[in-house]
PDB file of C-alpha atoms in Angstrom:
ATOM      1  CA  MET A 118      82.008 202.156  35.490  1.00 91.00           C
ATOM      2  CA  LEU A 119      79.229 203.647  33.352  1.00 94.00           C
ATOM      3  CA  LEU A 120      79.615 207.244  32.186  1.00 96.00           C
ATOM      4  CA  ILE A 121      76.421 209.024  31.124  1.00 97.00           C
ATOM      5  CA  VAL A 122      76.468 212.484  29.530  1.00 97.00           C
ATOM      6  CA  ASP A 123      73.701 215.005  28.812  1.00 97.00           C
ATOM      7  CA  ALA A 124      75.020 217.657  26.433  1.00 96.00           C
ATOM      8  CA  GLY A 125      72.613 220.561  26.067  1.00 92.00           C
ATOM      9  CA  ASN A 126      72.809 223.970  24.467  1.00 89.00           C
ATOM     10  CA  THR A 127      73.941 225.696  27.659  1.00 89.00           C
ATOM     11  CA  ARG A 128      75.487 223.067  29.938  1.00 93.00           C
ATOM     12  CA  ILE A 129      76.968 219.582  29.783  1.00 96.00           C
ATOM     13  CA  LYS A 130      75.956 217.349  32.676  1.00 96.00           C
ATOM     14  CA  TRP A 131      77.480 213.976  33.481  1.00 97.00           C
ATOM     15  CA  ALA A 132      77.353 211.175  36.018  1.00 97.00           C
ATOM     16  CA  LEU A 133      79.381 208.073  36.817  1.00 96.00           C
ATOM     17  CA  VAL A 134      77.549 204.900  37.841  1.00 94.00           C
ATOM     18  CA  ASP A 135      79.219 202.033  39.686  1.00 91.00           C
ATOM     19  CA  ARG A 136      77.849 199.082  37.735  1.00 82.00           C
ATOM     20  CA  SER A 137      78.967 196.662  40.450  1.00 78.00           C
ATOM     21  CA  ALA A 138      76.877 198.362  43.153  1.00 74.00           C
ATOM     22  CA  SER A 139      73.765 196.545  44.358  1.00 67.00           C
ATOM     23  CA  ASP A 140      71.641 199.702  44.047  1.00 74.00           C
ATOM     24  CA  GLN A 141      71.129 200.494  40.363  1.00 76.00           C
ATOM     25  CA  THR A 142      68.186 202.848  40.897  1.00 83.00           C
ATOM     26  CA  PRO A 143      68.263 205.516  38.174  1.00 85.00           C
ATOM     27  CA  GLY A 144      69.659 208.683  39.692  1.00 85.00           C
ATOM     28  CA  HIS A 145      71.887 206.949  42.243  1.00 88.00           C
ATOM     29  CA  TRP A 146      75.407 207.817  41.089  1.00 92.00           C
ATOM     30  CA  LEU A 147      78.944 207.549  42.354  1.00 91.00           C
ATOM     31  CA  GLN A 148      79.798 211.029  41.157  1.00 93.00           C
ATOM     32  CA  SER A 149      78.312 213.743  38.962  1.00 95.00           C
ATOM     33  CA  GLY A 150      79.039 217.229  37.698  1.00 95.00           C
ATOM     34  CA  SER A 151      78.474 219.788  34.980  1.00 95.00           C
ATOM     35  CA  VAL A 152      80.331 222.375  32.946  1.00 96.00           C
ATOM     36  CA  ALA A 153      79.294 225.200  30.670  1.00 95.00           C
ATOM     37  CA  ARG A 154      78.965 224.315  26.987  1.00 93.00           C
ATOM     38  CA  THR A 155      82.078 226.382  26.282  1.00 93.00           C
ATOM     39  CA  ASP A 156      84.111 224.409  28.845  1.00 95.00           C
ATOM     40  CA  ALA A 157      83.793 220.972  27.263  1.00 93.00           C
ATOM     41  CA  HIS A 158      87.587 220.730  27.215  1.00 91.00           C
ATOM     42  CA  LEU A 159      87.535 220.414  31.037  1.00 94.00           C
ATOM     43  CA  LEU A 160      85.604 217.145  31.022  1.00 95.00           C
ATOM     44  CA  ALA A 161      88.563 214.841  30.469  1.00 94.00           C
ATOM     45  CA  ASP A 162      90.142 216.042  33.726  1.00 93.00           C
ATOM     46  CA  ALA A 163      86.895 215.386  35.625  1.00 93.00           C
ATOM     47  CA  TRP A 164      86.694 211.814  34.320  1.00 94.00           C
ATOM     48  CA  ARG A 165      90.360 210.882  34.630  1.00 91.00           C
ATOM     49  CA  GLY A 166      91.116 208.229  37.243  1.00 89.00           C
ATOM     50  CA  PHE A 167      87.875 206.286  36.797  1.00 91.00           C
ATOM     51  CA  HIS A 168      87.847 202.926  35.029  1.00 90.00           C
ATOM     52  CA  ILE A 169      85.117 203.661  32.507  1.00 93.00           C
ATOM     53  CA  GLY A 170      83.804 200.557  30.763  1.00 92.00           C
ATOM     54  CA  ARG A 171      80.677 201.938  29.091  1.00 94.00           C
ATOM     55  CA  VAL A 172      79.666 205.374  27.801  1.00 95.00           C
ATOM     56  CA  MET A 173      76.181 206.622  26.867  1.00 96.00           C
ATOM     57  CA  LEU A 174      75.724 210.188  25.643  1.00 97.00           C
ATOM     58  CA  SER A 175      72.838 212.432  24.625  1.00 97.00           C
ATOM     59  CA  ASN A 176      73.798 215.483  22.562  1.00 96.00           C
ATOM     60  CA  VAL A 177      71.363 218.087  21.220  1.00 94.00           C
ATOM     61  CA  ALA A 178      73.956 220.824  20.653  1.00 91.00           C
ATOM     62  CA  GLY A 179      75.293 219.860  17.229  1.00 92.00           C
ATOM     63  CA  GLN A 180      78.168 218.093  15.506  1.00 94.00           C
ATOM     64  CA  GLU A 181      80.908 220.367  16.819  1.00 94.00           C
ATOM     65  CA  LEU A 182      80.124 219.503  20.422  1.00 94.00           C
ATOM     66  CA  ARG A 183      79.771 215.833  19.491  1.00 94.00           C
ATOM     67  CA  GLY A 184      83.372 215.909  18.279  1.00 94.00           C
ATOM     68  CA  GLU A 185      84.533 217.620  21.475  1.00 94.00           C
ATOM     69  CA  LEU A 186      82.772 215.003  23.602  1.00 95.00           C
ATOM     70  CA  GLU A 187      84.300 212.171  21.586  1.00 93.00           C
ATOM     71  CA  ASN A 188      87.764 213.671  22.066  1.00 92.00           C
ATOM     72  CA  ALA A 189      87.231 214.082  25.813  1.00 93.00           C
ATOM     73  CA  VAL A 190      86.056 210.492  26.277  1.00 93.00           C
ATOM     74  CA  LEU A 191      88.746 208.985  24.058  1.00 90.00           C
ATOM     75  CA  HIS A 192      91.398 211.023  25.847  1.00 89.00           C
ATOM     76  CA  VAL A 193      90.383 209.321  29.113  1.00 90.00           C
ATOM     77  CA  LEU A 194      89.879 205.839  27.652  1.00 88.00           C
ATOM     78  CA  GLY A 195      93.178 205.751  25.808  1.00 81.00           C
ATOM     79  CA  THR A 196      93.516 202.495  23.893  1.00 72.00           C
ATOM     80  CA  ARG A 197      90.747 200.659  25.735  1.00 80.00           C
ATOM     81  CA  PRO A 198      88.106 199.477  23.224  1.00 82.00           C
ATOM     82  CA  VAL A 199      84.983 201.086  24.650  1.00 86.00           C
ATOM     83  CA  ALA A 200      82.242 202.037  22.191  1.00 85.00           C
ATOM     84  CA  LEU A 201      80.472 205.368  22.563  1.00 91.00           C
ATOM     85  CA  GLU A 202      76.695 204.869  22.583  1.00 95.00           C
ATOM     86  CA  TRP A 203      74.870 207.942  21.265  1.00 96.00           C
ATOM     87  CA  PHE A 204      71.345 207.983  22.647  1.00 97.00           C
ATOM     88  CA  THR A 205      68.660 208.683  20.047  1.00 96.00           C
ATOM     89  CA  SER A 206      64.905 208.512  20.220  1.00 97.00           C
ATOM     90  CA  ALA A 207      63.270 205.267  19.125  1.00 97.00           C
ATOM     91  CA  ALA A 208      59.834 203.675  19.052  1.00 97.00           C
ATOM     92  CA  GLU A 209      60.314 202.284  22.558  1.00 97.00           C
ATOM     93  CA  LEU A 210      63.062 202.512  25.154  1.00 97.00           C
ATOM     94  CA  GLY A 211      63.375 202.427  28.924  1.00 95.00           C
ATOM     95  CA  GLY A 212      59.755 201.466  29.488  1.00 95.00           C
ATOM     96  CA  VAL A 213      58.364 204.362  27.434  1.00 98.00           C
ATOM     97  CA  ARG A 214      56.644 203.977  24.069  1.00 98.00           C
ATOM     98  CA  ASN A 215      57.153 206.913  21.716  1.00 98.00           C
ATOM     99  CA  LEU A 216      53.937 207.996  19.974  1.00 98.00           C
ATOM    100  CA  TYR A 217      55.563 210.669  17.798  1.00 97.00           C
ATOM    101  CA  LEU A 218      54.502 210.283  14.144  1.00 96.00           C
ATOM    102  CA  ASN A 219      58.202 209.807  13.379  1.00 97.00           C
ATOM    103  CA  PRO A 220      59.701 208.504  16.648  1.00 97.00           C
ATOM    104  CA  THR A 221      63.273 209.283  15.622  1.00 96.00           C
ATOM    105  CA  GLN A 222      62.375 212.967  15.131  1.00 96.00           C
ATOM    106  CA  LEU A 223      61.716 213.482  18.832  1.00 97.00           C
ATOM    107  CA  GLY A 224      64.609 215.273  20.513  1.00 96.00           C
ATOM    108  CA  ALA A 225      66.873 212.900  22.394  1.00 97.00           C
ATOM    109  CA  ASP A 226      66.767 215.066  25.501  1.00 96.00           C
ATOM    110  CA  ARG A 227      62.955 215.156  25.551  1.00 97.00           C
ATOM    111  CA  PHE A 228      62.668 211.384  25.186  1.00 98.00           C
ATOM    112  CA  ALA A 229      65.332 210.731  27.822  1.00 98.00           C
ATOM    113  CA  ALA A 230      63.617 213.171  30.212  1.00 98.00           C
ATOM    114  CA  ALA A 231      60.280 211.414  29.681  1.00 98.00           C
ATOM    115  CA  ILE A 232      61.919 208.058  30.399  1.00 98.00           C
ATOM    116  CA  GLY A 233      63.500 209.478  33.539  1.00 97.00           C
ATOM    117  CA  ALA A 234      60.228 210.978  34.762  1.00 98.00           C
ATOM    118  CA  HIS A 235      58.297 207.756  34.125  1.00 98.00           C
ATOM    119  CA  ALA A 236      60.987 205.767  35.952  1.00 96.00           C
ATOM    120  CA  LEU A 237      60.692 208.023  39.002  1.00 96.00           C
ATOM    121  CA  PHE A 238      56.905 208.348  38.915  1.00 97.00           C
ATOM    122  CA  PRO A 239      55.460 205.175  37.365  1.00 96.00           C
ATOM    123  CA  ASN A 240      51.786 204.399  36.927  1.00 95.00           C
ATOM    124  CA  ARG A 241      50.608 207.989  36.838  1.00 96.00           C
ATOM    125  CA  PRO A 242      49.980 210.493  34.033  1.00 98.00           C
ATOM    126  CA  LEU A 243      52.659 213.155  33.852  1.00 98.00           C
ATOM    127  CA  VAL A 244      53.445 216.561  32.465  1.00 98.00           C
ATOM    128  CA  VAL A 245      57.222 216.857  32.112  1.00 98.00           C
ATOM    129  CA  ALA A 246      58.290 220.509  31.878  1.00 98.00           C
ATOM    130  CA  THR A 247      61.970 221.129  31.181  1.00 97.00           C
ATOM    131  CA  CYS A 248      62.859 224.807  31.383  1.00 95.00           C
ATOM    132  CA  GLY A 249      66.164 225.497  29.677  1.00 92.00           C
ATOM    133  CA  THR A 250      67.311 227.339  26.556  1.00 90.00           C
ATOM    134  CA  ALA A 251      63.987 226.150  25.179  1.00 94.00           C
ATOM    135  CA  THR A 252      61.062 225.139  27.355  1.00 96.00           C
ATOM    136  CA  THR A 253      59.545 221.777  26.502  1.00 97.00           C
ATOM    137  CA  VAL A 254      56.277 220.608  28.036  1.00 98.00           C
ATOM    138  CA  ASP A 255      55.549 216.955  27.334  1.00 98.00           C
ATOM    139  CA  ALA A 256      52.773 214.529  28.253  1.00 98.00           C
ATOM    140  CA  VAL A 257      53.346 210.935  29.366  1.00 98.00           C
ATOM    141  CA  SER A 258      50.539 208.492  30.119  1.00 98.00           C
ATOM    142  CA  ALA A 259      50.374 206.348  33.236  1.00 97.00           C
ATOM    143  CA  ASP A 260      51.272 203.244  31.224  1.00 96.00           C
ATOM    144  CA  GLY A 261      54.373 204.880  29.761  1.00 97.00           C
ATOM    145  CA  HIS A 262      53.278 206.338  26.430  1.00 98.00           C
ATOM    146  CA  PHE A 263      55.000 209.531  25.321  1.00 98.00           C
ATOM    147  CA  ILE A 264      51.947 211.317  23.921  1.00 98.00           C
ATOM    148  CA  GLY A 265      53.542 214.480  22.571  1.00 97.00           C
ATOM    149  CA  GLY A 266      54.273 217.977  23.743  1.00 97.00           C
ATOM    150  CA  MET A 267      54.970 221.668  23.265  1.00 97.00           C
ATOM    151  CA  ILE A 268      58.175 223.577  22.513  1.00 97.00           C
ATOM    152  CA  LEU A 269      58.494 227.280  23.218  1.00 96.00           C
ATOM    153  CA  PRO A 270      61.371 229.716  23.666  1.00 95.00           C
ATOM    154  CA  GLY A 271      62.933 229.451  27.087  1.00 93.00           C
ATOM    155  CA  LEU A 272      62.639 232.205  29.661  1.00 90.00           C
ATOM    156  CA  GLY A 273      65.950 233.841  28.792  1.00 87.00           C
ATOM    157  CA  LEU A 274      65.351 233.503  25.058  1.00 88.00           C
ATOM    158  CA  MET A 275      61.959 235.198  25.355  1.00 88.00           C
ATOM    159  CA  ALA A 276      63.410 238.195  27.176  1.00 84.00           C
ATOM    160  CA  THR A 277      66.387 238.452  24.812  1.00 84.00           C
ATOM    161  CA  SER A 278      64.113 238.318  21.778  1.00 84.00           C
ATOM    162  CA  LEU A 279      62.096 241.240  23.103  1.00 80.00           C
ATOM    163  CA  ALA A 280      65.224 243.247  23.792  1.00 74.00           C
ATOM    164  CA  LYS A 281      66.736 242.593  20.368  1.00 76.00           C
ATOM    165  CA  ASN A 282      63.649 243.028  18.248  1.00 72.00           C
ATOM    166  CA  THR A 283      61.842 245.886  19.949  1.00 72.00           C
ATOM    167  CA  ALA A 284      63.789 249.144  19.832  1.00 63.00           C
ATOM    168  CA  GLN A 285      62.317 250.728  22.952  1.00 66.00           C
ATOM    169  CA  LEU A 286      62.554 247.687  25.239  1.00 69.00           C
ATOM    170  CA  PRO A 287      65.662 247.052  27.354  1.00 67.00           C
ATOM    171  CA  GLN A 288      67.508 243.853  28.140  1.00 68.00           C
ATOM    172  CA  VAL A 289      66.453 242.812  31.632  1.00 66.00           C
ATOM    173  CA  ALA A 290      67.755 240.600  34.393  1.00 63.00           C
ATOM    174  CA  LEU A 291      65.399 237.656  34.867  1.00 67.00           C
ATOM    175  CA  GLN A 292      66.216 237.561  38.562  1.00 60.00           C
ATOM    176  CA  THR A 293      63.975 240.603  39.055  1.00 57.00           C
ATOM    177  CA  SER A 294      61.642 239.808  41.952  1.00 69.00           C
ATOM    178  CA  LEU A 295      57.954 240.190  41.225  1.00 72.00           C
ATOM    179  CA  THR A 296      55.229 240.616  43.817  1.00 72.00           C
ATOM    180  CA  GLN A 297      52.301 241.202  41.455  1.00 78.00           C
ATOM    181  CA  PRO A 298      51.429 240.196  37.889  1.00 80.00           C
ATOM    182  CA  PHE A 299      50.893 243.757  36.583  1.00 89.00           C
ATOM    183  CA  ALA A 300      54.237 245.550  36.710  1.00 83.00           C
ATOM    184  CA  ASP A 301      54.610 249.313  37.089  1.00 84.00           C
ATOM    185  CA  ASN A 302      57.829 249.595  35.055  1.00 82.00           C
ATOM    186  CA  THR A 303      58.954 248.232  31.692  1.00 80.00           C
ATOM    187  CA  ASP A 304      61.752 245.969  32.912  1.00 79.00           C
ATOM    188  CA  ALA A 305      59.461 244.219  35.364  1.00 82.00           C
ATOM    189  CA  ALA A 306      56.653 244.061  32.802  1.00 85.00           C
ATOM    190  CA  ILE A 307      58.916 242.122  30.412  1.00 84.00           C
ATOM    191  CA  VAL A 308      59.862 239.673  33.162  1.00 84.00           C
ATOM    192  CA  SER A 309      56.244 239.323  34.262  1.00 88.00           C
ATOM    193  CA  GLY A 310      55.084 238.624  30.709  1.00 90.00           C
ATOM    194  CA  CYS A 311      57.774 236.036  30.053  1.00 90.00           C
ATOM    195  CA  LEU A 312      57.108 234.262  33.347  1.00 92.00           C
ATOM    196  CA  ALA A 313      53.364 234.273  32.704  1.00 94.00           C
ATOM    197  CA  ALA A 314      53.885 232.735  29.267  1.00 95.00           C
ATOM    198  CA  GLN A 315      56.077 229.959  30.676  1.00 96.00           C
ATOM    199  CA  ALA A 316      53.793 229.200  33.603  1.00 96.00           C
ATOM    200  CA  GLY A 317      50.712 229.424  31.400  1.00 97.00           C
ATOM    201  CA  ALA A 318      52.015 226.810  28.964  1.00 97.00           C
ATOM    202  CA  ILE A 319      52.717 224.392  31.803  1.00 98.00           C
ATOM    203  CA  GLU A 320      49.342 224.993  33.445  1.00 98.00           C
ATOM    204  CA  ARG A 321      47.563 224.588  30.105  1.00 98.00           C
ATOM    205  CA  ALA A 322      49.294 221.238  29.589  1.00 98.00           C
ATOM    206  CA  MET A 323      48.262 220.136  33.070  1.00 98.00           C
ATOM    207  CA  ALA A 324      44.650 221.068  32.351  1.00 98.00           C
ATOM    208  CA  ALA A 325      44.715 219.051  29.114  1.00 97.00           C
ATOM    209  CA  GLN A 326      46.142 216.008  30.900  1.00 97.00           C
ATOM    210  CA  ALA A 327      43.542 216.350  33.652  1.00 97.00           C
ATOM    211  CA  ARG A 328      40.785 216.287  31.032  1.00 97.00           C
ATOM    212  CA  ALA A 329      42.344 213.236  29.385  1.00 96.00           C
ATOM    213  CA  TYR A 330      42.611 211.389  32.727  1.00 96.00           C
ATOM    214  CA  PRO A 331      39.627 212.603  34.783  1.00 95.00           C
ATOM    215  CA  ASN A 332      39.872 209.756  37.284  1.00 94.00           C
ATOM    216  CA  GLU A 333      43.614 210.022  37.928  1.00 95.00           C
ATOM    217  CA  THR A 334      45.900 212.541  39.576  1.00 95.00           C
ATOM    218  CA  VAL A 335      48.231 214.147  37.042  1.00 97.00           C
ATOM    219  CA  SER A 336      51.706 215.018  38.312  1.00 98.00           C
ATOM    220  CA  CYS A 337      53.782 217.917  37.020  1.00 98.00           C
ATOM    221  CA  ILE A 338      57.533 217.242  36.941  1.00 98.00           C
ATOM    222  CA  LEU A 339      59.597 220.427  36.688  1.00 98.00           C
ATOM    223  CA  ALA A 340      63.219 220.398  35.553  1.00 96.00           C
ATOM    224  CA  GLY A 341      65.828 222.610  33.921  1.00 93.00           C
ATOM    225  CA  GLY A 342      67.974 225.601  34.772  1.00 90.00           C
ATOM    226  CA  ALA A 343      65.129 228.146  34.704  1.00 92.00           C
ATOM    227  CA  ALA A 344      62.713 225.976  36.679  1.00 94.00           C
ATOM    228  CA  ASP A 345      63.386 227.739  39.973  1.00 92.00           C
ATOM    229  CA  LEU A 346      62.490 231.112  38.422  1.00 91.00           C
ATOM    230  CA  ILE A 347      59.241 229.808  36.930  1.00 93.00           C
ATOM    231  CA  ALA A 348      58.113 227.587  39.816  1.00 94.00           C
ATOM    232  CA  PRO A 349      56.923 230.385  42.174  1.00 92.00           C
ATOM    233  CA  HIS A 350      54.544 231.611  39.467  1.00 92.00           C
ATOM    234  CA  LEU A 351      52.768 228.272  38.978  1.00 95.00           C
ATOM    235  CA  SER A 352      49.297 227.887  40.430  1.00 95.00           C
ATOM    236  CA  ILE A 353      49.546 224.071  40.338  1.00 97.00           C
ATOM    237  CA  ALA A 354      51.377 221.508  42.424  1.00 97.00           C
ATOM    238  CA  TYR A 355      54.679 220.299  40.994  1.00 98.00           C
ATOM    239  CA  THR A 356      57.698 218.178  41.844  1.00 98.00           C
ATOM    240  CA  ARG A 357      61.113 219.676  41.168  1.00 97.00           C
ATOM    241  CA  VAL A 358      63.622 217.139  39.794  1.00 96.00           C
ATOM    242  CA  ASP A 359      67.186 217.743  38.645  1.00 92.00           C
ATOM    243  CA  ASN A 360      68.998 215.796  35.909  1.00 95.00           C
ATOM    244  CA  LEU A 361      65.981 214.096  34.325  1.00 96.00           C
ATOM    245  CA  VAL A 362      67.893 213.380  31.108  1.00 97.00           C
ATOM    246  CA  LEU A 363      70.698 211.660  33.008  1.00 97.00           C
ATOM    247  CA  ILE A 364      68.142 209.638  34.973  1.00 97.00           C
ATOM    248  CA  GLY A 365      66.561 208.560  31.684  1.00 97.00           C
ATOM    249  CA  LEU A 366      69.920 207.566  30.230  1.00 97.00           C
ATOM    250  CA  HIS A 367      70.689 205.583  33.378  1.00 96.00           C
ATOM    251  CA  LYS A 368      67.349 203.783  33.072  1.00 95.00           C
ATOM    252  CA  VAL A 369      67.988 202.873  29.433  1.00 96.00           C
ATOM    253  CA  ALA A 370      71.532 201.715  30.169  1.00 93.00           C
ATOM    254  CA  THR A 371      70.341 199.350  32.909  1.00 89.00           C
ATOM    255  CA  GLN A 372      67.711 197.797  30.613  1.00 85.00           C
ATOM    256  CA  HIS A 373      69.611 197.582  27.339  1.00 78.00           C
ATOM    257  CA  SER A 374      73.014 196.065  26.662  1.00 70.00           C
ATOM    258  CA  PRO A 375      75.423 197.737  24.247  1.00 70.00           C
ATOM    259  CA  THR A 376      74.711 196.959  20.594  1.00 53.00           C
ATOM    260  CA  CYS A 377      78.375 196.530  19.732  1.00 46.00           C
TER     261      CYS A 377
END
């Protein structure tokens, strides 16, 4: 059994892959789940009972969480000698070539998401928008080149920043429903502005990709916990996909054997 883990700043997602199954399509899993970042101690119970023979993890939430993940995995494995493979960005993995000036500087989650998106939607230029604690908007070419991208504060972070740093502005619930772009009260105006900024960044990236590939149809892949709040405010077509990082890790695991 292959265990893949995507540890982000807000949630930890995981999936178990039956390596003996005939269908090894990335995203086809035996079981999957997620917990809040603060509930990492619950993972060992979720994984207990499965014969895990390989583990691949992506962690962008720091050394403390890395230690918690190691403890959870080792608690389940016991004395079985299974190496933990920590996914990091490289010059090329999973069918995607990394064009970052320093390929290892690219966030592991962004590279894994790009790999996952290219695996699901090959041979077409992509904009991969992941809307989480931060919003990342990345460009991938049809032949699998990670071109680069944008990073901006996520939807919740934008609203919180306004509330904390502007004395007269309140903290607002992002679930506020909006029927028009120009709000008639301050709470709704904050939400409208934050949503417009998020949607605008994605639409701007799509326009840039369309200019770069005038004879091809560019696809927008939308992922992340805040994607469903942002999606209704997009004026472009998009495809909503969950667990892009896990899909990317699955793709890499099927193409690359463990190094130790």
